[in-house]
Amino acid sequence: LDMVTVPETGTGLGALLFPGTPLPNETLSDQRRRERAFPMSIFISGMRVQLQDGNASRIEDKHRILEFISSNGTEGNLEKANRTLRSLFAKAAWANALALGIVEDCDIGNPGTVSLPEILSADDERRQLSLSLAQMDEVDSASMDSLARGLPQSLEEL
């Protein structure tokens, strides 16, 4: 999940990049420092996403896309797609949320509405998960318990 954002003018920050992997010649500690500057608000918005509420350049394109997702296979595909997309944002946000101590309750403005373990575990289509918390002082038994509760039942490879 690659993301870029440009902070408001006057912050002194340029574009912020979140590729989810190290950049060429970047150490793990440099990657963590760069990713910690990425706004949690973007992750939170992504974890609330509803594809059906999105827009397209043409309204008929939106209808065709939603029709395709809904009619391609079994019933409930749109909600499956929503859960999958939300879990991508939850996985991307995990290390930052851990550093901030908000894995269980990410949205400070709306307490109790965004829990990374709940969002990740709801992705019943996920078969594989790769997530590094290496070199994070915040990792303890409680954070590992949160991660364990976030593992989807469908997971085959960790």
C-alpha positions as a printed Julia matrix, in Angstrom:
158×3 Matrix{Float64}:
   0.0     0.0     0.0
   1.86    3.07   -1.27
   0.68    6.49   -0.07
   1.88   10.06   -0.42
   0.55   13.19    1.23
   1.59   16.81    1.28
   1.1    18.58    4.63
  -0.48   22.0     4.84
   1.74   24.94    3.94
   3.77   26.39    6.75
   4.61   23.04    8.37
   8.08   23.01    6.88
   7.53   19.46    5.67
   7.65   18.32    2.07
   5.74   15.38    0.65
   5.46   12.45    3.06
   5.89    9.0     1.56
   4.57    5.74    2.97
   5.52    2.84    0.69
   5.32    0.25    3.49
   8.8    -1.0     2.61
  12.25    0.52    2.99
  13.42    2.9     0.3
  16.68    2.02   -1.47
  19.63    2.19    0.97
  17.3     3.06    3.87
  17.9     1.45    7.26
  15.02    0.1     9.33
  15.39    2.93   11.84
  15.32    5.51    9.01
  12.21    3.85    7.58
  10.46    3.94   10.97
  11.36    7.62   11.45
  10.04    8.52    7.98
   6.84    6.52    8.44
   6.14    7.99   11.89
   5.79   11.4    10.24
   2.9    10.06    8.14
  -0.46   11.33    9.49
  -2.57    8.78   11.38
  -5.65   10.61   10.09
  -5.04    9.13    6.63
  -4.86    5.62    8.02
  -8.02    6.22   10.06
  -9.89    7.48    6.99
  -8.77    4.38    5.11
 -10.01    2.12    7.9
 -13.46    3.7     7.64
 -13.69    3.43    3.85
 -16.81    2.26    2.07
 -16.13    1.73   -1.63
 -19.77    2.47   -2.42
 -19.29    5.99   -1.01
 -16.37    6.73   -3.36
 -16.42    8.74   -6.55
 -15.28    8.28  -10.11
 -14.7    10.86  -12.81
 -17.99    9.73  -14.35
 -20.97    8.5   -12.35
 -21.61    5.66  -14.82
 -18.06    4.4   -14.17
 -18.78    4.23  -10.46
 -21.97    2.25  -11.12
 -20.15   -0.17  -13.46
 -17.35   -0.73  -10.96
 -19.74   -1.38   -8.08
 -21.86   -3.66  -10.29
 -18.77   -5.63  -11.28
 -17.65   -6.07   -7.69
 -21.14   -7.01   -6.52
 -21.98   -9.42   -9.34
 -18.62  -11.13   -9.7
 -18.97  -14.27   -7.59
 -20.8   -14.75   -4.34
 -23.07  -12.37   -2.48
 -21.34   -9.9    -0.21
 -18.34   -9.18   -2.45
 -18.61   -5.44   -1.92
 -18.38   -5.83    1.84
 -15.5    -8.31    1.44
 -13.68   -5.72   -0.7
 -14.34   -3.06    1.95
 -12.95   -5.3     4.71
  -9.88   -6.14    2.63
  -9.15   -2.49    1.9
  -9.64   -1.51    5.54
  -7.27   -4.26    6.66
  -4.56   -2.95    4.31
  -4.75    0.39    6.11
  -4.8    -1.31    9.54
  -1.66   -3.3     8.69
   0.06   -0.17    7.37
  -0.84    1.79   10.52
   0.17   -0.89   13.03
   3.76    0.19   13.8
   2.81    3.88   14.07
  -0.18    3.07   16.26
   2.0     0.87   18.47
   4.53    3.69   18.87
   1.68    6.02   19.87
   0.04    3.44   22.18
  -3.25    3.46   20.24
  -3.44    0.01   18.59
  -6.71   -0.83   20.36
  -8.29    2.61   19.93
  -6.78    4.62   17.06
  -9.24    7.44   16.6
  -8.74    9.83   19.51
 -11.54   12.06   18.2
 -14.03    9.15   18.21
 -12.95    6.78   20.98
 -13.88    3.13   20.62
 -14.51    3.26   16.86
 -11.21    2.13   15.26
  -9.44   -0.94   16.64
  -6.61   -2.38   14.53
  -7.08   -5.96   15.81
 -10.81   -5.84   15.0
 -10.26   -4.43   11.51
  -7.44   -6.82   10.61
  -9.22   -9.92   11.95
 -12.38   -9.02    9.98
 -10.52   -9.59    6.69
 -11.61  -13.19    6.18
 -10.04  -13.2     2.7
  -6.51  -12.61    3.99
  -4.28  -15.68    3.64
  -0.87  -14.1     4.35
   0.43  -11.46    6.74
   3.88   -9.94    6.93
   4.39   -7.29    9.6
   7.66   -6.27   11.23
   7.78   -4.7    14.67
  11.55   -5.16   14.88
  13.54   -2.64   16.92
  10.4    -1.23   18.53
  10.74   -0.63   22.27
   6.95   -0.57   22.54
   6.63   -4.3    21.8
   5.55   -6.1    24.97
   3.21   -8.94   25.89
   0.12   -6.71   25.65
   1.03   -5.55   22.14
   1.68   -9.14   21.06
  -1.71  -10.12   22.5
  -3.32   -7.37   20.4
  -1.53   -8.64   17.31
  -2.6   -12.22   18.03
  -6.24  -11.12   18.35
  -5.88   -9.34   15.01
  -4.88  -12.45   13.09
  -7.71  -13.49   10.76
  -9.0   -17.08   11.01
  -8.3   -17.45    7.28
  -4.55  -16.82    7.74
  -2.32  -19.53    6.28
   1.08  -17.82    6.32
   2.61  -15.47    8.86
